[in-house]
Amino acid sequence: MNAIETVALAKHFGRKTVLAGLDLAVPEGAVYGLIGLNGTGKTTTLKILLNILAPTGGRAAVLGRDSRRLGAADLTEIGYVSENQQQPDWMTAGDLFAYLRPFYPAWDGELERRLLAQMDLPLDRRLRDLSRGMRMKVALVSSLAYRPRLLVLDEPFSGLDPLVRDEVIEALLELAGETTILVSSHDLAEMESFASHIGFLEEGR
């Protein structure tokens, strides 16, 4: 079974065509790297899959459900981390995790503690005072702690130093198999060491 499947997926913004009949299949349990140059439609694809944007044509299914019908209950099984993810800067990392826990019935406190120790995250510092790498780690822990069936990452390694990147990959691989992981990137080299599947997006296909 595929965790994600799109058929002839299309998206137009006015006269601009971003997706032009995209067919995509991501098997359950895969670590799938969606590779393409900046501006080729990777982020648009991910936003359609998560029901942030509506497609112009075609269809997309996520965890067996039409992406246009994904609701709050479905999203408790999906994690999403983006390159420019907004976070409540005034909160500490500890405050953020305490706020998020009640929203996710499957939140695993032991896994949260293990990830925090593994990534050496300070819980008492405000998010605005953390480095980009630390903020990415916070976003990742907050998306992994409830053991999502699907984790969607949009350019998660952009601007990270190699050590932080390796820590993020290690955390991802710990859940590989039980969680399907879809990662968009413009850099094949950073994906080929750990992805099980690779797809290339060019000219909206």
PDB file of C-alpha atoms in Angstrom:
ATOM      1  CA  MET A   1       0.000   0.000   0.000  1.00  0.00           C
ATOM      2  CA  ASN A   2       1.138   3.557  -0.694  1.00  0.00           C
ATOM      3  CA  ALA A   3       1.143   6.123   2.094  1.00  0.00           C
ATOM      4  CA  ILE A   4       0.971   8.871  -0.553  1.00  0.00           C
ATOM      5  CA  GLU A   5      -0.342   8.676  -4.070  1.00  0.00           C
ATOM      6  CA  THR A   6      -1.046  11.390  -6.616  1.00  0.00           C
ATOM      7  CA  VAL A   7      -2.552  10.969 -10.077  1.00  0.00           C
ATOM      8  CA  ALA A   8      -2.317  13.710 -12.724  1.00  0.00           C
ATOM      9  CA  LEU A   9      -2.001  16.293  -9.951  1.00  0.00           C
ATOM     10  CA  ALA A  10      -2.127  19.851 -11.295  1.00  0.00           C
ATOM     11  CA  LYS A  11      -1.796  23.277  -9.738  1.00  0.00           C
ATOM     12  CA  HIS A  12      -2.035  26.656 -11.457  1.00  0.00           C
ATOM     13  CA  PHE A  13      -1.573  30.087  -9.926  1.00  0.00           C
ATOM     14  CA  GLY A  14      -3.281  32.315 -12.466  1.00  0.00           C
ATOM     15  CA  ARG A  15      -1.509  31.658 -15.760  1.00  0.00           C
ATOM     16  CA  LYS A  16       1.474  30.024 -14.110  1.00  0.00           C
ATOM     17  CA  THR A  17       1.529  26.218 -14.112  1.00  0.00           C
ATOM     18  CA  VAL A  18       3.408  24.790 -11.133  1.00  0.00           C
ATOM     19  CA  LEU A  19       2.282  21.156 -11.321  1.00  0.00           C
ATOM     20  CA  ALA A  20       1.375  19.677 -14.678  1.00  0.00           C
ATOM     21  CA  GLY A  21       0.058  16.169 -14.107  1.00  0.00           C
ATOM     22  CA  LEU A  22       2.224  14.867 -11.282  1.00  0.00           C
ATOM     23  CA  ASP A  23       2.095  11.113 -10.626  1.00  0.00           C
ATOM     24  CA  LEU A  24       3.740  10.163  -7.344  1.00  0.00           C
ATOM     25  CA  ALA A  25       3.712   6.986  -5.240  1.00  0.00           C
ATOM     26  CA  VAL A  26       5.346   6.802  -1.799  1.00  0.00           C
ATOM     27  CA  PRO A  27       5.222   3.270  -0.299  1.00  0.00           C
ATOM     28  CA  GLU A  28       4.409   2.826   3.377  1.00  0.00           C
ATOM     29  CA  GLY A  29       7.582   2.778   5.470  1.00  0.00           C
ATOM     30  CA  ALA A  30       9.707   4.442   2.792  1.00  0.00           C
ATOM     31  CA  VAL A  31      12.161   7.287   3.265  1.00  0.00           C
ATOM     32  CA  TYR A  32      11.333   9.095   0.028  1.00  0.00           C
ATOM     33  CA  GLY A  33      13.464  11.952  -1.259  1.00  0.00           C
ATOM     34  CA  LEU A  34      11.599  14.344  -3.576  1.00  0.00           C
ATOM     35  CA  ILE A  35      14.384  16.103  -5.471  1.00  0.00           C
ATOM     36  CA  GLY A  36      14.078  19.217  -7.603  1.00  0.00           C
ATOM     37  CA  LEU A  37      15.573  22.633  -8.180  1.00  0.00           C
ATOM     38  CA  ASN A  38      14.180  25.525  -6.185  1.00  0.00           C
ATOM     39  CA  GLY A  39      10.934  26.711  -7.752  1.00  0.00           C
ATOM     40  CA  THR A  40       9.993  23.395  -9.357  1.00  0.00           C
ATOM     41  CA  GLY A  41       6.893  22.839  -7.209  1.00  0.00           C
ATOM     42  CA  LYS A  42       8.146  20.739  -4.283  1.00  0.00           C
ATOM     43  CA  THR A  43       6.624  22.936  -1.574  1.00  0.00           C
ATOM     44  CA  THR A  44       3.379  23.300  -3.553  1.00  0.00           C
ATOM     45  CA  THR A  45       3.151  19.506  -3.784  1.00  0.00           C
ATOM     46  CA  LEU A  46       3.635  19.086  -0.040  1.00  0.00           C
ATOM     47  CA  LYS A  47       1.062  21.767   0.771  1.00  0.00           C
ATOM     48  CA  ILE A  48      -1.505  20.041  -1.443  1.00  0.00           C
ATOM     49  CA  LEU A  49      -0.795  16.731   0.273  1.00  0.00           C
ATOM     50  CA  LEU A  50      -1.419  18.363   3.665  1.00  0.00           C
ATOM     51  CA  ASN A  51      -4.602  20.185   2.542  1.00  0.00           C
ATOM     52  CA  ILE A  52      -2.973  23.592   2.916  1.00  0.00           C
ATOM     53  CA  LEU A  53      -3.537  24.241  -0.795  1.00  0.00           C
ATOM     54  CA  ALA A  54      -6.265  22.828  -3.040  1.00  0.00           C
ATOM     55  CA  PRO A  55      -5.227  21.221  -6.333  1.00  0.00           C
ATOM     56  CA  THR A  56      -6.408  22.648  -9.635  1.00  0.00           C
ATOM     57  CA  GLY A  57      -6.824  19.159 -11.078  1.00  0.00           C
ATOM     58  CA  GLY A  58      -6.041  15.498 -10.504  1.00  0.00           C
ATOM     59  CA  ARG A  59      -6.129  13.876  -7.103  1.00  0.00           C
ATOM     60  CA  ALA A  60      -3.952  13.161  -4.102  1.00  0.00           C
ATOM     61  CA  ALA A  61      -4.436  10.533  -1.401  1.00  0.00           C
ATOM     62  CA  VAL A  62      -2.624  10.588   1.947  1.00  0.00           C
ATOM     63  CA  LEU A  63      -2.836   7.577   4.288  1.00  0.00           C
ATOM     64  CA  GLY A  64      -5.706   6.337   2.165  1.00  0.00           C
ATOM     65  CA  ARG A  65      -7.701   9.565   2.396  1.00  0.00           C
ATOM     66  CA  ASP A  66      -8.384  12.272  -0.186  1.00  0.00           C
ATOM     67  CA  SER A  67      -6.006  15.088   0.739  1.00  0.00           C
ATOM     68  CA  ARG A  68      -8.837  17.621   0.391  1.00  0.00           C
ATOM     69  CA  ARG A  69     -10.675  15.883   3.227  1.00  0.00           C
ATOM     70  CA  LEU A  70      -7.865  15.739   5.757  1.00  0.00           C
ATOM     71  CA  GLY A  71      -9.100  17.075   9.069  1.00  0.00           C
ATOM     72  CA  ALA A  72      -7.855  17.527  12.633  1.00  0.00           C
ATOM     73  CA  ALA A  73      -8.030  13.821  13.504  1.00  0.00           C
ATOM     74  CA  ASP A  74      -5.989  12.907  10.412  1.00  0.00           C
ATOM     75  CA  LEU A  75      -3.363  15.516  11.207  1.00  0.00           C
ATOM     76  CA  THR A  76      -2.612  13.902  14.584  1.00  0.00           C
ATOM     77  CA  GLU A  77      -1.022  11.116  12.505  1.00  0.00           C
ATOM     78  CA  ILE A  78       0.998  13.431  10.249  1.00  0.00           C
ATOM     79  CA  GLY A  79       4.088  15.439  11.150  1.00  0.00           C
ATOM     80  CA  TYR A  80       5.198  18.473   9.130  1.00  0.00           C
ATOM     81  CA  VAL A  81       8.458  20.392   9.350  1.00  0.00           C
ATOM     82  CA  SER A  82       9.301  23.141   6.864  1.00  0.00           C
ATOM     83  CA  GLU A  83      12.372  25.212   6.140  1.00  0.00           C
ATOM     84  CA  ASN A  84      10.662  28.458   7.174  1.00  0.00           C
ATOM     85  CA  GLN A  85       8.396  27.056   9.867  1.00  0.00           C
ATOM     86  CA  GLN A  86       6.919  29.680  12.155  1.00  0.00           C
ATOM     87  CA  GLN A  87       7.285  29.037  15.870  1.00  0.00           C
ATOM     88  CA  PRO A  88       6.032  30.973  18.916  1.00  0.00           C
ATOM     89  CA  ASP A  89       9.306  32.795  19.565  1.00  0.00           C
ATOM     90  CA  TRP A  90       8.269  33.949  23.032  1.00  0.00           C
ATOM     91  CA  MET A  91       7.903  30.355  24.276  1.00  0.00           C
ATOM     92  CA  THR A  92      10.691  28.185  25.616  1.00  0.00           C
ATOM     93  CA  ALA A  93      11.164  24.767  24.041  1.00  0.00           C
ATOM     94  CA  GLY A  94       9.804  23.205  27.227  1.00  0.00           C
ATOM     95  CA  ASP A  95       6.686  25.407  27.106  1.00  0.00           C
ATOM     96  CA  LEU A  96       6.094  24.451  23.469  1.00  0.00           C
ATOM     97  CA  PHE A  97       6.219  20.718  24.150  1.00  0.00           C
ATOM     98  CA  ALA A  98       3.903  21.094  27.167  1.00  0.00           C
ATOM     99  CA  TYR A  99       1.448  23.043  24.983  1.00  0.00           C
ATOM    100  CA  LEU A 100       1.508  20.455  22.183  1.00  0.00           C
ATOM    101  CA  ARG A 101       1.199  17.223  24.199  1.00  0.00           C
ATOM    102  CA  PRO A 102      -2.595  17.364  24.819  1.00  0.00           C
ATOM    103  CA  PHE A 103      -3.307  17.715  21.081  1.00  0.00           C
ATOM    104  CA  TYR A 104      -1.773  14.324  20.240  1.00  0.00           C
ATOM    105  CA  PRO A 105      -3.272  11.215  21.892  1.00  0.00           C
ATOM    106  CA  ALA A 106      -0.273   9.100  20.855  1.00  0.00           C
ATOM    107  CA  TRP A 107       2.372  11.490  22.281  1.00  0.00           C
ATOM    108  CA  ASP A 108       5.190   9.311  23.654  1.00  0.00           C
ATOM    109  CA  GLY A 109       6.822  10.953  26.662  1.00  0.00           C
ATOM    110  CA  GLU A 110       9.680   8.465  26.758  1.00  0.00           C
ATOM    111  CA  LEU A 111      10.458   9.061  23.083  1.00  0.00           C
ATOM    112  CA  GLU A 112      10.327  12.823  23.688  1.00  0.00           C
ATOM    113  CA  ARG A 113      12.849  12.534  26.514  1.00  0.00           C
ATOM    114  CA  ARG A 114      15.130  10.318  24.425  1.00  0.00           C
ATOM    115  CA  LEU A 115      15.068  12.720  21.482  1.00  0.00           C
ATOM    116  CA  LEU A 116      15.725  15.713  23.737  1.00  0.00           C
ATOM    117  CA  ALA A 117      18.759  14.003  25.228  1.00  0.00           C
ATOM    118  CA  GLN A 118      19.993  12.833  21.835  1.00  0.00           C
ATOM    119  CA  MET A 119      19.758  16.332  20.361  1.00  0.00           C
ATOM    120  CA  ASP A 120      20.981  18.102  23.503  1.00  0.00           C
ATOM    121  CA  LEU A 121      18.117  20.615  23.423  1.00  0.00           C
ATOM    122  CA  PRO A 122      17.885  23.274  26.169  1.00  0.00           C
ATOM    123  CA  LEU A 123      14.294  23.400  27.423  1.00  0.00           C
ATOM    124  CA  ASP A 124      14.578  26.676  29.323  1.00  0.00           C
ATOM    125  CA  ARG A 125      15.649  29.012  26.495  1.00  0.00           C
ATOM    126  CA  ARG A 126      13.191  30.984  24.394  1.00  0.00           C
ATOM    127  CA  LEU A 127      12.889  29.856  20.810  1.00  0.00           C
ATOM    128  CA  ARG A 128      13.914  33.317  19.566  1.00  0.00           C
ATOM    129  CA  ASP A 129      17.288  32.836  21.259  1.00  0.00           C
ATOM    130  CA  LEU A 130      18.043  29.478  19.653  1.00  0.00           C
ATOM    131  CA  SER A 131      20.180  28.958  16.559  1.00  0.00           C
ATOM    132  CA  ARG A 132      18.585  27.854  13.314  1.00  0.00           C
ATOM    133  CA  GLY A 133      19.855  24.329  13.884  1.00  0.00           C
ATOM    134  CA  MET A 134      18.385  24.209  17.397  1.00  0.00           C
ATOM    135  CA  ARG A 135      15.044  25.519  16.153  1.00  0.00           C
ATOM    136  CA  MET A 136      14.974  22.801  13.502  1.00  0.00           C
ATOM    137  CA  LYS A 137      15.644  20.224  16.216  1.00  0.00           C
ATOM    138  CA  VAL A 138      12.722  21.606  18.259  1.00  0.00           C
ATOM    139  CA  ALA A 139      10.434  21.354  15.236  1.00  0.00           C
ATOM    140  CA  LEU A 140      11.582  17.814  14.571  1.00  0.00           C
ATOM    141  CA  VAL A 141      11.119  16.609  18.160  1.00  0.00           C
ATOM    142  CA  SER A 142       7.649  18.164  18.276  1.00  0.00           C
ATOM    143  CA  SER A 143       6.744  16.216  15.113  1.00  0.00           C
ATOM    144  CA  LEU A 144       8.348  12.898  16.045  1.00  0.00           C
ATOM    145  CA  ALA A 145       7.228  12.584  19.667  1.00  0.00           C
ATOM    146  CA  TYR A 146       3.704  11.457  18.765  1.00  0.00           C
ATOM    147  CA  ARG A 147       5.030   8.750  16.405  1.00  0.00           C
ATOM    148  CA  PRO A 148       3.259   9.974  13.254  1.00  0.00           C
ATOM    149  CA  ARG A 149       2.399   7.479  10.526  1.00  0.00           C
ATOM    150  CA  LEU A 150       3.674  10.045   8.016  1.00  0.00           C
ATOM    151  CA  LEU A 151       6.362  12.711   8.411  1.00  0.00           C
ATOM    152  CA  VAL A 152       6.660  15.424   5.737  1.00  0.00           C
ATOM    153  CA  LEU A 153       9.843  17.522   5.695  1.00  0.00           C
ATOM    154  CA  ASP A 154      10.257  20.505   3.381  1.00  0.00           C
ATOM    155  CA  GLU A 155      13.951  21.348   2.819  1.00  0.00           C
ATOM    156  CA  PRO A 156      14.825  20.493   6.441  1.00  0.00           C
ATOM    157  CA  PHE A 157      18.602  20.550   5.933  1.00  0.00           C
ATOM    158  CA  SER A 158      18.895  23.965   4.299  1.00  0.00           C
ATOM    159  CA  GLY A 159      21.458  26.063   6.147  1.00  0.00           C
ATOM    160  CA  LEU A 160      22.261  23.424   8.800  1.00  0.00           C
ATOM    161  CA  ASP A 161      25.845  22.676   9.684  1.00  0.00           C
ATOM    162  CA  PRO A 162      26.972  19.084   8.952  1.00  0.00           C
ATOM    163  CA  LEU A 163      26.901  17.962  12.605  1.00  0.00           C
ATOM    164  CA  VAL A 164      23.313  19.114  13.148  1.00  0.00           C
ATOM    165  CA  ARG A 165      22.308  17.580   9.820  1.00  0.00           C
ATOM    166  CA  ASP A 166      23.730  14.220  10.897  1.00  0.00           C
ATOM    167  CA  GLU A 167      21.870  14.422  14.229  1.00  0.00           C
ATOM    168  CA  VAL A 168      18.596  15.129  12.412  1.00  0.00           C
ATOM    169  CA  ILE A 169      19.141  12.216  10.014  1.00  0.00           C
ATOM    170  CA  GLU A 170      19.940   9.892  12.916  1.00  0.00           C
ATOM    171  CA  ALA A 171      16.671  10.829  14.630  1.00  0.00           C
ATOM    172  CA  LEU A 172      14.745  10.246  11.407  1.00  0.00           C
ATOM    173  CA  LEU A 173      16.274   6.842  10.806  1.00  0.00           C
ATOM    174  CA  GLU A 174      15.308   5.700  14.302  1.00  0.00           C
ATOM    175  CA  LEU A 175      11.655   5.880  13.255  1.00  0.00           C
ATOM    176  CA  ALA A 176      12.137   4.712   9.670  1.00  0.00           C
ATOM    177  CA  GLY A 177       9.944   1.747   8.907  1.00  0.00           C
ATOM    178  CA  GLU A 178       7.170   2.544  11.372  1.00  0.00           C
ATOM    179  CA  THR A 179       6.882   6.075   9.961  1.00  0.00           C
ATOM    180  CA  THR A 180       6.761   6.924   6.254  1.00  0.00           C
ATOM    181  CA  ILE A 181       9.058   9.899   5.620  1.00  0.00           C
ATOM    182  CA  LEU A 182       8.791  12.272   2.654  1.00  0.00           C
ATOM    183  CA  VAL A 183      11.666  14.757   2.365  1.00  0.00           C
ATOM    184  CA  SER A 184      11.906  17.491  -0.259  1.00  0.00           C
ATOM    185  CA  SER A 185      15.351  18.748  -1.192  1.00  0.00           C
ATOM    186  CA  HIS A 186      17.190  20.474  -4.021  1.00  0.00           C
ATOM    187  CA  ASP A 187      20.358  18.513  -3.223  1.00  0.00           C
ATOM    188  CA  LEU A 188      20.559  14.846  -4.193  1.00  0.00           C
ATOM    189  CA  ALA A 189      23.876  14.393  -2.385  1.00  0.00           C
ATOM    190  CA  GLU A 190      22.352  15.119   1.026  1.00  0.00           C
ATOM    191  CA  MET A 191      19.581  12.570   0.435  1.00  0.00           C
ATOM    192  CA  GLU A 192      21.337   9.630  -1.212  1.00  0.00           C
ATOM    193  CA  SER A 193      22.996   8.443   2.008  1.00  0.00           C
ATOM    194  CA  PHE A 194      19.722   7.583   3.762  1.00  0.00           C
ATOM    195  CA  ALA A 195      16.738   7.696   1.366  1.00  0.00           C
ATOM    196  CA  SER A 196      15.200   4.384   0.305  1.00  0.00           C
ATOM    197  CA  HIS A 197      13.432   5.962  -2.704  1.00  0.00           C
ATOM    198  CA  ILE A 198      14.153   9.018  -4.861  1.00  0.00           C
ATOM    199  CA  GLY A 199      11.828  10.937  -7.165  1.00  0.00           C
ATOM    200  CA  PHE A 200      12.795  13.848  -9.430  1.00  0.00           C
ATOM    201  CA  LEU A 201      10.413  16.747  -9.953  1.00  0.00           C
ATOM    202  CA  GLU A 202      10.972  18.804 -13.104  1.00  0.00           C
ATOM    203  CA  GLU A 203       8.625  21.169 -14.931  1.00  0.00           C
ATOM    204  CA  GLY A 204       5.746  20.116 -12.704  1.00  0.00           C
ATOM    205  CA  ARG A 205       6.055  16.391 -13.424  1.00  0.00           C
TER     206      ARG A 205
END
